[in-house]
mmCIF file with all atom_site columns, C-alpha atoms in Angstrom:
data_model
loop_
_atom_site.group_PDB
_atom_site.id
_atom_site.type_symbol
_atom_site.label_atom_id
_atom_site.label_alt_id
_atom_site.label_comp_id
_atom_site.label_asym_id
_atom_site.label_entity_id
_atom_site.label_seq_id
_atom_site.pdbx_PDB_ins_code
_atom_site.Cartn_x
_atom_site.Cartn_y
_atom_site.Cartn_z
_atom_site.occupancy
_atom_site.B_iso_or_equiv
_atom_site.pdbx_formal_charge
_atom_site.auth_seq_id
_atom_site.auth_comp_id
_atom_site.auth_asym_id
_atom_site.auth_atom_id
_atom_site.pdbx_PDB_model_num
ATOM 1   C CA . ILE D 1 1   ? -0.001  -0.095  0.034   1.00 95.00 ? 24  ILE D CA 1
ATOM 2   C CA . PRO D 1 2   ? 1.948   2.845   -1.262  1.00 97.00 ? 25  PRO D CA 1
ATOM 3   C CA . ALA D 1 3   ? 0.830   5.972   1.362   1.00 97.00 ? 26  ALA D CA 1
ATOM 4   C CA . TRP D 1 4   ? 1.538   3.191   4.103   1.00 96.00 ? 27  TRP D CA 1
ATOM 5   C CA . LEU D 1 5   ? 5.024   2.728   3.196   1.00 95.00 ? 28  LEU D CA 1
ATOM 6   C CA . SER D 1 6   ? 7.187   5.360   5.224   1.00 95.00 ? 29  SER D CA 1
ATOM 7   C CA . GLU D 1 7   ? 11.088  5.356   5.059   1.00 94.00 ? 30  GLU D CA 1
ATOM 8   C CA . THR D 1 8   ? 11.351  3.556   9.047   1.00 95.00 ? 31  THR D CA 1
ATOM 9   C CA . GLY D 1 9   ? 8.253   1.049   6.992   1.00 93.00 ? 32  GLY D CA 1
ATOM 10  C CA . GLN D 1 10  ? 10.802  0.850   3.587   1.00 94.00 ? 33  GLN D CA 1
ATOM 11  C CA . VAL D 1 11  ? 13.739  -0.167  5.865   1.00 94.00 ? 34  VAL D CA 1
ATOM 12  C CA . LYS D 1 12  ? 11.869  -3.096  7.402   1.00 93.00 ? 35  LYS D CA 1
ATOM 13  C CA . VAL D 1 13  ? 10.845  -4.298  4.388   1.00 92.00 ? 36  VAL D CA 1
ATOM 14  C CA . PHE D 1 14  ? 14.319  -4.344  2.706   1.00 94.00 ? 37  PHE D CA 1
ATOM 15  C CA . ARG D 1 15  ? 15.858  -6.063  5.595   1.00 94.00 ? 38  ARG D CA 1
ATOM 16  C CA . ALA D 1 16  ? 13.704  -8.480  5.762   1.00 92.00 ? 39  ALA D CA 1
ATOM 17  C CA . ALA D 1 17  ? 13.026  -8.519  1.430   1.00 93.00 ? 40  ALA D CA 1
ATOM 18  C CA . PRO D 1 18  ? 15.857  -7.614  0.214   1.00 93.00 ? 41  PRO D CA 1
ATOM 19  C CA . VAL D 1 19  ? 14.489  -5.185  -2.985  1.00 92.00 ? 42  VAL D CA 1
ATOM 20  C CA . ASP D 1 20  ? 16.536  -7.050  -6.031  1.00 91.00 ? 43  ASP D CA 1
ATOM 21  C CA . GLU D 1 21  ? 16.275  -10.081 -4.965  1.00 91.00 ? 44  GLU D CA 1
ATOM 22  C CA . ASP D 1 22  ? 14.099  -12.346 -7.737  1.00 88.00 ? 45  ASP D CA 1
ATOM 23  C CA . LEU D 1 23  ? 12.047  -13.930 -5.497  1.00 88.00 ? 46  LEU D CA 1
ATOM 24  C CA . TRP D 1 24  ? 9.731   -10.639 -4.838  1.00 93.00 ? 47  TRP D CA 1
ATOM 25  C CA . ASN D 1 25  ? 7.312   -8.900  -7.261  1.00 95.00 ? 48  ASN D CA 1
ATOM 26  C CA . TRP D 1 26  ? 7.158   -5.700  -5.681  1.00 96.00 ? 49  TRP D CA 1
ATOM 27  C CA . HIS D 1 27  ? 3.556   -4.565  -7.540  1.00 97.00 ? 50  HIS D CA 1
ATOM 28  C CA . GLN D 1 28  ? 0.658   -1.544  -6.535  1.00 98.00 ? 51  GLN D CA 1
ATOM 29  C CA . HIS D 1 29  ? -2.052  -2.625  -4.297  1.00 97.00 ? 52  HIS D CA 1
ATOM 30  C CA . GLY D 1 30  ? -4.055  0.812   -4.198  1.00 98.00 ? 53  GLY D CA 1
ATOM 31  C CA . TRP D 1 31  ? -3.147  4.013   -2.593  1.00 98.00 ? 54  TRP D CA 1
ATOM 32  C CA . ARG D 1 32  ? -4.344  4.490   0.538   1.00 98.00 ? 55  ARG D CA 1
ATOM 33  C CA . HIS D 1 33  ? -6.890  1.277   1.378   1.00 96.00 ? 56  HIS D CA 1
ATOM 34  C CA . ILE D 1 34  ? -9.933  3.826   1.891   1.00 97.00 ? 57  ILE D CA 1
ATOM 35  C CA . ASN D 1 35  ? -13.574 2.908   1.387   1.00 98.00 ? 58  ASN D CA 1
ATOM 36  C CA . TRP D 1 36  ? -14.950 4.982   -0.811  1.00 98.00 ? 59  TRP D CA 1
ATOM 37  C CA . GLN D 1 37  ? -17.888 3.256   -1.521  1.00 97.00 ? 60  GLN D CA 1
ATOM 38  C CA . LYS D 1 38  ? -21.240 4.879   0.184   1.00 95.00 ? 61  LYS D CA 1
ATOM 39  C CA . GLU D 1 39  ? -22.875 1.923   -0.009  1.00 95.00 ? 62  GLU D CA 1
ATOM 40  C CA . GLY D 1 40  ? -22.550 -1.840  -0.161  1.00 94.00 ? 63  GLY D CA 1
ATOM 41  C CA . ALA D 1 41  ? -19.173 -3.705  -0.850  1.00 94.00 ? 64  ALA D CA 1
ATOM 42  C CA . LYS D 1 42  ? -16.144 -2.039  -0.082  1.00 96.00 ? 65  LYS D CA 1
ATOM 43  C CA . SER D 1 43  ? -13.779 -0.287  -2.592  1.00 97.00 ? 66  SER D CA 1
ATOM 44  C CA . GLU D 1 44  ? -10.845 2.338   -3.277  1.00 98.00 ? 67  GLU D CA 1
ATOM 45  C CA . PHE D 1 45  ? -11.760 1.927   -6.271  1.00 97.00 ? 68  PHE D CA 1
ATOM 46  C CA . GLY D 1 46  ? -15.555 1.607   -7.244  1.00 95.00 ? 69  GLY D CA 1
ATOM 47  C CA . SER D 1 47  ? -17.901 3.130   -8.693  1.00 94.00 ? 70  SER D CA 1
ATOM 48  C CA . ASP D 1 48  ? -18.506 5.817   -6.000  1.00 96.00 ? 71  ASP D CA 1
ATOM 49  C CA . ARG D 1 49  ? -15.052 7.084   -7.093  1.00 97.00 ? 72  ARG D CA 1
ATOM 50  C CA . ALA D 1 50  ? -14.936 9.879   -9.789  1.00 98.00 ? 73  ALA D CA 1
ATOM 51  C CA . PRO D 1 51  ? -12.801 8.676   -12.894 1.00 98.00 ? 74  PRO D CA 1
ATOM 52  C CA . GLU D 1 52  ? -10.082 11.621  -12.182 1.00 98.00 ? 75  GLU D CA 1
ATOM 53  C CA . ARG D 1 53  ? -9.593  10.709  -8.657  1.00 98.00 ? 76  ARG D CA 1
ATOM 54  C CA . GLN D 1 54  ? -8.795  7.301   -9.494  1.00 98.00 ? 77  GLN D CA 1
ATOM 55  C CA . TYR D 1 55  ? -6.283  8.443   -12.316 1.00 99.00 ? 78  TYR D CA 1
ATOM 56  C CA . GLU D 1 56  ? -5.069  10.582  -9.603  1.00 99.00 ? 79  GLU D CA 1
ATOM 57  C CA . ASP D 1 57  ? -4.383  8.247   -6.872  1.00 99.00 ? 80  ASP D CA 1
ATOM 58  C CA . ILE D 1 58  ? -3.321  5.177   -9.065  1.00 99.00 ? 81  ILE D CA 1
ATOM 59  C CA . LEU D 1 59  ? -0.630  7.933   -10.424 1.00 99.00 ? 82  LEU D CA 1
ATOM 60  C CA . GLN D 1 60  ? 0.430   9.170   -6.895  1.00 98.00 ? 83  GLN D CA 1
ATOM 61  C CA . GLY D 1 61  ? 0.923   5.269   -5.806  1.00 98.00 ? 84  GLY D CA 1
ATOM 62  C CA . ARG D 1 62  ? 2.788   4.390   -8.682  1.00 98.00 ? 85  ARG D CA 1
ATOM 63  C CA . THR D 1 63  ? 5.152   7.642   -8.574  1.00 98.00 ? 86  THR D CA 1
ATOM 64  C CA . LYS D 1 64  ? 5.918   6.774   -5.018  1.00 98.00 ? 87  LYS D CA 1
ATOM 65  C CA . MET D 1 65  ? 6.539   2.829   -6.199  1.00 98.00 ? 88  MET D CA 1
ATOM 66  C CA . GLU D 1 66  ? 8.793   3.498   -8.709  1.00 98.00 ? 89  GLU D CA 1
ATOM 67  C CA . ARG D 1 67  ? 10.714  5.846   -6.438  1.00 97.00 ? 90  ARG D CA 1
ATOM 68  C CA . ILE D 1 68  ? 11.284  3.016   -3.714  1.00 97.00 ? 91  ILE D CA 1
ATOM 69  C CA . PHE D 1 69  ? 11.321  0.424   -5.871  1.00 96.00 ? 92  PHE D CA 1
ATOM 70  C CA . GLY D 1 70  ? 12.806  1.451   -9.094  1.00 96.00 ? 93  GLY D CA 1
ATOM 71  C CA . PRO D 1 71  ? 13.541  -0.933  -12.084 1.00 95.00 ? 94  PRO D CA 1
ATOM 72  C CA . ASN D 1 72  ? 12.126  -3.821  -9.519  1.00 96.00 ? 95  ASN D CA 1
ATOM 73  C CA . PHE D 1 73  ? 8.613   -2.392  -9.436  1.00 97.00 ? 96  PHE D CA 1
ATOM 74  C CA . VAL D 1 74  ? 6.149   -4.550  -11.641 1.00 98.00 ? 97  VAL D CA 1
ATOM 75  C CA . PRO D 1 75  ? 3.314   -2.458  -13.168 1.00 98.00 ? 98  PRO D CA 1
ATOM 76  C CA . VAL D 1 76  ? 0.963   -4.694  -11.974 1.00 98.00 ? 99  VAL D CA 1
ATOM 77  C CA . PHE D 1 77  ? -1.999  -3.509  -9.751  1.00 98.00 ? 100 PHE D CA 1
ATOM 78  C CA . THR D 1 78  ? -3.869  -4.943  -6.685  1.00 96.00 ? 101 THR D CA 1
ATOM 79  C CA . PRO D 1 79  ? -7.342  -3.106  -6.041  1.00 96.00 ? 102 PRO D CA 1
ATOM 80  C CA . PRO D 1 80  ? -8.289  -3.180  -2.019  1.00 95.00 ? 103 PRO D CA 1
ATOM 81  C CA . TRP D 1 81  ? -11.403 -5.781  -1.451  1.00 92.00 ? 104 TRP D CA 1
ATOM 82  C CA . ASN D 1 82  ? -10.296 -7.068  -4.919  1.00 91.00 ? 105 ASN D CA 1
ATOM 83  C CA . ARG D 1 83  ? -12.809 -4.654  -6.448  1.00 93.00 ? 106 ARG D CA 1
ATOM 84  C CA . PHE D 1 84  ? -12.475 -2.041  -9.656  1.00 95.00 ? 107 PHE D CA 1
ATOM 85  C CA . SER D 1 85  ? -14.394 -0.621  -12.121 1.00 94.00 ? 108 SER D CA 1
ATOM 86  C CA . ARG D 1 86  ? -14.514 0.259   -15.792 1.00 92.00 ? 109 ARG D CA 1
ATOM 87  C CA . ALA D 1 87  ? -12.421 3.657   -14.602 1.00 95.00 ? 110 ALA D CA 1
ATOM 88  C CA . THR D 1 88  ? -9.903  1.995   -12.848 1.00 96.00 ? 111 THR D CA 1
ATOM 89  C CA . LEU D 1 89  ? -9.080  0.144   -16.361 1.00 94.00 ? 112 LEU D CA 1
ATOM 90  C CA . LYS D 1 90  ? -8.854  3.174   -17.979 1.00 94.00 ? 113 LYS D CA 1
ATOM 91  C CA . ALA D 1 91  ? -6.651  5.118   -15.808 1.00 97.00 ? 114 ALA D CA 1
ATOM 92  C CA . LEU D 1 92  ? -4.276  2.009   -15.202 1.00 96.00 ? 115 LEU D CA 1
ATOM 93  C CA . ARG D 1 93  ? -3.964  1.844   -19.303 1.00 94.00 ? 116 ARG D CA 1
ATOM 94  C CA . LYS D 1 94  ? -3.096  5.343   -19.389 1.00 96.00 ? 117 LYS D CA 1
ATOM 95  C CA . LEU D 1 95  ? -0.392  4.657   -17.122 1.00 97.00 ? 118 LEU D CA 1
ATOM 96  C CA . ASP D 1 96  ? 0.637   1.789   -18.705 1.00 96.00 ? 119 ASP D CA 1
ATOM 97  C CA . PHE D 1 97  ? 0.014   -1.019  -16.066 1.00 97.00 ? 120 PHE D CA 1
ATOM 98  C CA . LYS D 1 98  ? 0.589   -4.081  -17.465 1.00 96.00 ? 121 LYS D CA 1
ATOM 99  C CA . GLY D 1 99  ? -1.409  -5.872  -15.079 1.00 95.00 ? 122 GLY D CA 1
ATOM 100 C CA . ILE D 1 100 ? -4.377  -6.087  -12.522 1.00 95.00 ? 123 ILE D CA 1
ATOM 101 C CA . SER D 1 101 ? -4.688  -9.220  -10.195 1.00 94.00 ? 124 SER D CA 1
ATOM 102 C CA . ALA D 1 102 ? -8.492  -9.567  -8.524  1.00 91.00 ? 125 ALA D CA 1
ATOM 103 C CA . THR D 1 103 ? -11.055 -12.257 -7.488  1.00 85.00 ? 126 THR D CA 1
ATOM 104 C CA . ALA D 1 104 ? -13.378 -9.629  -9.320  1.00 82.00 ? 127 ALA D CA 1
ATOM 105 C CA . PRO D 1 105 ? -13.597 -10.195 -13.389 1.00 82.00 ? 128 PRO D CA 1
ATOM 106 C CA . PHE D 1 106 ? -13.812 -7.082  -15.854 1.00 83.00 ? 129 PHE D CA 1
ATOM 107 C CA . PRO D 1 107 ? -16.939 -5.043  -15.451 1.00 80.00 ? 130 PRO D CA 1
ATOM 108 C CA . PRO D 1 108 ? -19.948 -6.209  -17.079 1.00 79.00 ? 131 PRO D CA 1
ATOM 109 C CA . GLY D 1 109 ? -19.637 -5.402  -20.929 1.00 76.00 ? 132 GLY D CA 1
ATOM 110 C CA . VAL D 1 110 ? -16.033 -5.390  -21.016 1.00 79.00 ? 133 VAL D CA 1
ATOM 111 C CA . LYS D 1 111 ? -14.113 -9.031  -21.979 1.00 69.00 ? 134 LYS D CA 1
ATOM 112 C CA . SER D 1 112 ? -10.994 -7.969  -22.088 1.00 69.00 ? 135 SER D CA 1
ATOM 113 C CA . LEU D 1 113 ? -8.609  -4.588  -22.552 1.00 74.00 ? 136 LEU D CA 1
ATOM 114 C CA . ASP D 1 114 ? -5.750  -4.769  -24.531 1.00 71.00 ? 137 ASP D CA 1
ATOM 115 C CA . GLY D 1 115 ? -1.865  -4.420  -22.367 1.00 81.00 ? 138 GLY D CA 1
ATOM 116 C CA . ILE D 1 116 ? -3.795  -4.996  -19.555 1.00 90.00 ? 139 ILE D CA 1
ATOM 117 C CA . LYS D 1 117 ? -3.110  -8.830  -18.405 1.00 90.00 ? 140 LYS D CA 1
ATOM 118 C CA . HIS D 1 118 ? -6.094  -10.105 -16.075 1.00 90.00 ? 141 HIS D CA 1
ATOM 119 C CA . TYR D 1 119 ? -4.665  -12.217 -12.953 1.00 91.00 ? 142 TYR D CA 1
ATOM 120 C CA . SER D 1 120 ? -7.962  -14.016 -11.462 1.00 86.00 ? 143 SER D CA 1
ATOM 121 C CA . THR D 1 121 ? -7.102  -14.684 -7.883  1.00 85.00 ? 144 THR D CA 1
ATOM 122 C CA . CYS D 1 122 ? -9.484  -17.606 -7.186  1.00 77.00 ? 145 CYS D CA 1
ATOM 123 C CA . LEU D 1 123 ? -8.782  -19.133 -3.521  1.00 77.00 ? 146 LEU D CA 1
ATOM 124 C CA . ASP D 1 124 ? -9.088  -16.940 -0.867  1.00 74.00 ? 147 ASP D CA 1
ATOM 125 C CA . LEU D 1 125 ? -6.980  -17.912 1.919   1.00 74.00 ? 148 LEU D CA 1
ATOM 126 C CA . HIS D 1 126 ? -7.608  -14.289 4.020   1.00 65.00 ? 149 HIS D CA 1
ATOM 127 C CA . THR D 1 127 ? -10.808 -12.768 3.751   1.00 58.00 ? 150 THR D CA 1
ATOM 128 C CA . ARG D 1 128 ? -13.070 -16.020 4.316   1.00 62.00 ? 151 ARG D CA 1
ATOM 129 C CA . GLU D 1 129 ? -16.108 -15.106 6.741   1.00 64.00 ? 152 GLU D CA 1
ATOM 130 C CA . VAL D 1 130 ? -16.731 -17.903 9.465   1.00 63.00 ? 153 VAL D CA 1
ATOM 131 C CA . LYS D 1 131 ? -19.529 -19.040 10.806  1.00 71.00 ? 154 LYS D CA 1
ATOM 132 C CA . ASN D 1 132 ? -19.002 -22.926 10.628  1.00 72.00 ? 155 ASN D CA 1
ATOM 133 C CA . PRO D 1 133 ? -15.547 -23.821 10.831  1.00 70.00 ? 156 PRO D CA 1
ATOM 134 C CA . ALA D 1 134 ? -15.830 -27.408 8.996   1.00 75.00 ? 157 ALA D CA 1
ATOM 135 C CA . GLY D 1 135 ? -18.201 -26.265 6.493   1.00 75.00 ? 158 GLY D CA 1
ATOM 136 C CA . ASP D 1 136 ? -15.370 -23.496 5.654   1.00 71.00 ? 159 ASP D CA 1
ATOM 137 C CA . PHE D 1 137 ? -12.727 -25.800 5.792   1.00 74.00 ? 160 PHE D CA 1
ATOM 138 C CA . ALA D 1 138 ? -14.341 -28.471 3.633   1.00 79.00 ? 161 ALA D CA 1
ATOM 139 C CA . LEU D 1 139 ? -15.383 -25.630 1.484   1.00 78.00 ? 162 LEU D CA 1
ATOM 140 C CA . LEU D 1 140 ? -11.750 -24.589 1.394   1.00 76.00 ? 163 LEU D CA 1
ATOM 141 C CA . ILE D 1 141 ? -10.814 -28.150 0.084   1.00 77.00 ? 164 ILE D CA 1
ATOM 142 C CA . ASP D 1 142 ? -13.231 -28.278 -2.417  1.00 79.00 ? 165 ASP D CA 1
ATOM 143 C CA . GLN D 1 143 ? -11.912 -24.994 -3.870  1.00 76.00 ? 166 GLN D CA 1
ATOM 144 C CA . PHE D 1 144 ? -8.170  -25.980 -3.407  1.00 74.00 ? 167 PHE D CA 1
ATOM 145 C CA . SER D 1 145 ? -9.310  -29.370 -5.559  1.00 75.00 ? 168 SER D CA 1
ATOM 146 C CA . GLY D 1 146 ? -10.539 -27.389 -8.211  1.00 74.00 ? 169 GLY D CA 1
ATOM 147 C CA . LEU D 1 147 ? -7.480  -25.358 -8.813  1.00 71.00 ? 170 LEU D CA 1
ATOM 148 C CA . SER D 1 148 ? -6.262  -29.045 -10.791 1.00 68.00 ? 171 SER D CA 1
ATOM 149 C CA . LYS D 1 149 ? -8.921  -28.463 -13.234 1.00 73.00 ? 172 LYS D CA 1
ATOM 150 C CA . MET D 1 150 ? -8.146  -24.871 -14.395 1.00 71.00 ? 173 MET D CA 1
ATOM 151 C CA . LYS D 1 151 ? -6.231  -23.695 -17.034 1.00 74.00 ? 174 LYS D CA 1
ATOM 152 C CA . GLY D 1 152 ? -4.147  -21.189 -17.390 1.00 74.00 ? 175 GLY D CA 1
ATOM 153 C CA . LEU D 1 153 ? -3.272  -18.483 -14.168 1.00 81.00 ? 176 LEU D CA 1
ATOM 154 C CA . THR D 1 154 ? -4.992  -18.687 -11.266 1.00 82.00 ? 177 THR D CA 1
ATOM 155 C CA . GLY D 1 155 ? -3.326  -16.530 -8.354  1.00 85.00 ? 178 GLY D CA 1
ATOM 156 C CA . ILE D 1 156 ? -4.202  -17.663 -4.276  1.00 85.00 ? 179 ILE D CA 1
ATOM 157 C CA . ILE D 1 157 ? -4.481  -14.768 -1.950  1.00 83.00 ? 180 ILE D CA 1
ATOM 158 C CA . ILE D 1 158 ? -2.828  -14.590 1.629   1.00 84.00 ? 181 ILE D CA 1
ATOM 159 C CA . HIS D 1 159 ? -1.981  -12.262 4.257   1.00 82.00 ? 182 HIS D CA 1
ATOM 160 C CA . HIS D 1 160 ? 1.025   -12.961 6.061   1.00 80.00 ? 183 HIS D CA 1
ATOM 161 C CA . GLN D 1 161 ? 0.615   -10.792 8.056   1.00 78.00 ? 184 GLN D CA 1
ATOM 162 C CA . GLN D 1 162 ? -3.088  -12.064 9.752   1.00 78.00 ? 185 GLN D CA 1
ATOM 163 C CA . MET D 1 163 ? -1.956  -15.818 9.558   1.00 81.00 ? 186 MET D CA 1
ATOM 164 C CA . THR D 1 164 ? -1.743  -18.168 12.481  1.00 82.00 ? 187 THR D CA 1
ATOM 165 C CA . PRO D 1 165 ? 1.054   -21.092 12.043  1.00 86.00 ? 188 PRO D CA 1
ATOM 166 C CA . PHE D 1 166 ? -1.933  -23.153 11.516  1.00 82.00 ? 189 PHE D CA 1
ATOM 167 C CA . ALA D 1 167 ? -2.355  -20.891 8.253   1.00 81.00 ? 190 ALA D CA 1
ATOM 168 C CA . PHE D 1 168 ? 1.136   -21.114 7.318   1.00 87.00 ? 191 PHE D CA 1
ATOM 169 C CA . GLU D 1 169 ? 1.419   -24.889 7.910   1.00 89.00 ? 192 GLU D CA 1
ATOM 170 C CA . PHE D 1 170 ? -1.855  -25.409 5.370   1.00 84.00 ? 193 PHE D CA 1
ATOM 171 C CA . LEU D 1 171 ? -0.250  -23.171 2.803   1.00 86.00 ? 194 LEU D CA 1
ATOM 172 C CA . ASP D 1 172 ? 3.038   -25.272 3.042   1.00 91.00 ? 195 ASP D CA 1
ATOM 173 C CA . ARG D 1 173 ? 1.050   -28.371 2.286   1.00 88.00 ? 196 ARG D CA 1
ATOM 174 C CA . MET D 1 174 ? -0.863  -26.873 -0.400  1.00 85.00 ? 197 MET D CA 1
ATOM 175 C CA . LEU D 1 175 ? 1.861   -25.676 -1.901  1.00 89.00 ? 198 LEU D CA 1
ATOM 176 C CA . TYR D 1 176 ? 3.565   -28.816 -1.799  1.00 91.00 ? 199 TYR D CA 1
ATOM 177 C CA . ASN D 1 177 ? 0.417   -30.706 -3.192  1.00 85.00 ? 200 ASN D CA 1
ATOM 178 C CA . LEU D 1 178 ? 0.379   -28.342 -5.841  1.00 84.00 ? 201 LEU D CA 1
ATOM 179 C CA . LYS D 1 179 ? 3.734   -28.648 -7.001  1.00 89.00 ? 202 LYS D CA 1
ATOM 180 C CA . TYR D 1 180 ? 4.064   -32.739 -6.543  1.00 91.00 ? 203 TYR D CA 1
ATOM 181 C CA . VAL D 1 181 ? 0.718   -33.885 -6.719  1.00 86.00 ? 204 VAL D CA 1
ATOM 182 C CA . ILE D 1 182 ? -1.060  -32.073 -8.814  1.00 82.00 ? 205 ILE D CA 1
ATOM 183 C CA . GLY D 1 183 ? 1.872   -30.949 -11.157 1.00 85.00 ? 206 GLY D CA 1
ATOM 184 C CA . ALA D 1 184 ? 1.019   -26.792 -10.986 1.00 84.00 ? 207 ALA D CA 1
ATOM 185 C CA . ARG D 1 185 ? 4.255   -24.803 -11.735 1.00 87.00 ? 208 ARG D CA 1
ATOM 186 C CA . PHE D 1 186 ? 4.949   -21.475 -10.395 1.00 89.00 ? 209 PHE D CA 1
ATOM 187 C CA . SER D 1 187 ? 5.526   -18.413 -11.996 1.00 90.00 ? 210 SER D CA 1
ATOM 188 C CA . SER D 1 188 ? 5.314   -14.694 -11.240 1.00 92.00 ? 211 SER D CA 1
ATOM 189 C CA . PHE D 1 189 ? 4.640   -11.412 -12.604 1.00 94.00 ? 212 PHE D CA 1
ATOM 190 C CA . LYS D 1 190 ? 7.511   -10.472 -14.044 1.00 94.00 ? 213 LYS D CA 1
ATOM 191 C CA . GLU D 1 191 ? 7.744   -13.802 -15.653 1.00 93.00 ? 214 GLU D CA 1
ATOM 192 C CA . THR D 1 192 ? 4.273   -13.693 -17.231 1.00 92.00 ? 215 THR D CA 1
ATOM 193 C CA . LEU D 1 193 ? 4.467   -10.281 -18.471 1.00 92.00 ? 216 LEU D CA 1
ATOM 194 C CA . LYS D 1 194 ? 7.978   -11.017 -20.872 1.00 85.00 ? 217 LYS D CA 1
ATOM 195 C CA . SER D 1 195 ? 6.928   -12.118 -24.142 1.00 66.00 ? 218 SER D CA 1
ATOM 196 C CA . PRO D 1 196 ? 7.078   -16.285 -24.646 1.00 59.00 ? 219 PRO D CA 1
ATOM 197 C CA . ASP D 1 197 ? 10.347  -16.090 -26.602 1.00 52.00 ? 220 ASP D CA 1
ATOM 198 C CA . GLU D 1 198 ? 11.801  -13.900 -23.673 1.00 53.00 ? 221 GLU D CA 1
ATOM 199 C CA . ARG D 1 199 ? 10.671  -16.636 -21.147 1.00 51.00 ? 222 ARG D CA 1
ATOM 200 C CA . PRO D 1 200 ? 13.627  -19.261 -20.002 1.00 51.00 ? 223 PRO D CA 1
ATOM 201 C CA . ALA D 1 201 ? 11.751  -22.716 -21.015 1.00 45.00 ? 224 ALA D CA 1
ATOM 202 C CA . ARG D 1 202 ? 11.526  -24.008 -17.720 1.00 45.00 ? 225 ARG D CA 1
ATOM 203 C CA . ALA D 1 203 ? 9.091   -21.195 -16.782 1.00 44.00 ? 226 ALA D CA 1
ATOM 204 C CA . ARG D 1 204 ? 6.907   -21.065 -19.892 1.00 40.00 ? 227 ARG D CA 1
ATOM 205 C CA . LEU D 1 205 ? 3.078   -22.015 -18.864 1.00 37.00 ? 228 LEU D CA 1
ATOM 206 C CA . ARG D 1 206 ? 1.474   -24.902 -20.558 1.00 32.00 ? 229 ARG D CA 1
#
């Protein structure tokens, strides 16, 4: 979240995750993570936000990200609460973003947008409203099983700051099964934004 990243925060982040380490894909998560919707589901970049305000916020965020991360910044946008509008996509295209990562699909009437890749996150391990833990766990396993039937790219949402030891253990086992049982391949924003000819053979997706 660009607006939250203070100088002190930057020091802490880079101490744990060196900025130029290839493992990390430093991309933009909104601007201030503030809900501007007057009614309904929360969204920082929803229908209640004027297009020019969305553009200004995304521009501020990108400017700060590029200043902090330099050439390691990846031009992918993750909207807070996974919600966005047509105005968001137009702003992203104007600002030369290459991808958007969210559970929400493109808005009605928008099947695709030239230059903007949609990274669909199909499994949410973070914002699960649980009333029946046993039932929710069964649903989670079903959703996990569904990943094996999907073609193309899919993403998983986590929030490491709010994860318990059990959550980390579950994630570790899930990733193991995805790789060694199902045979999934792991990639990154940086790899998938390259043209096929630019990717190393081992990183090309089926």
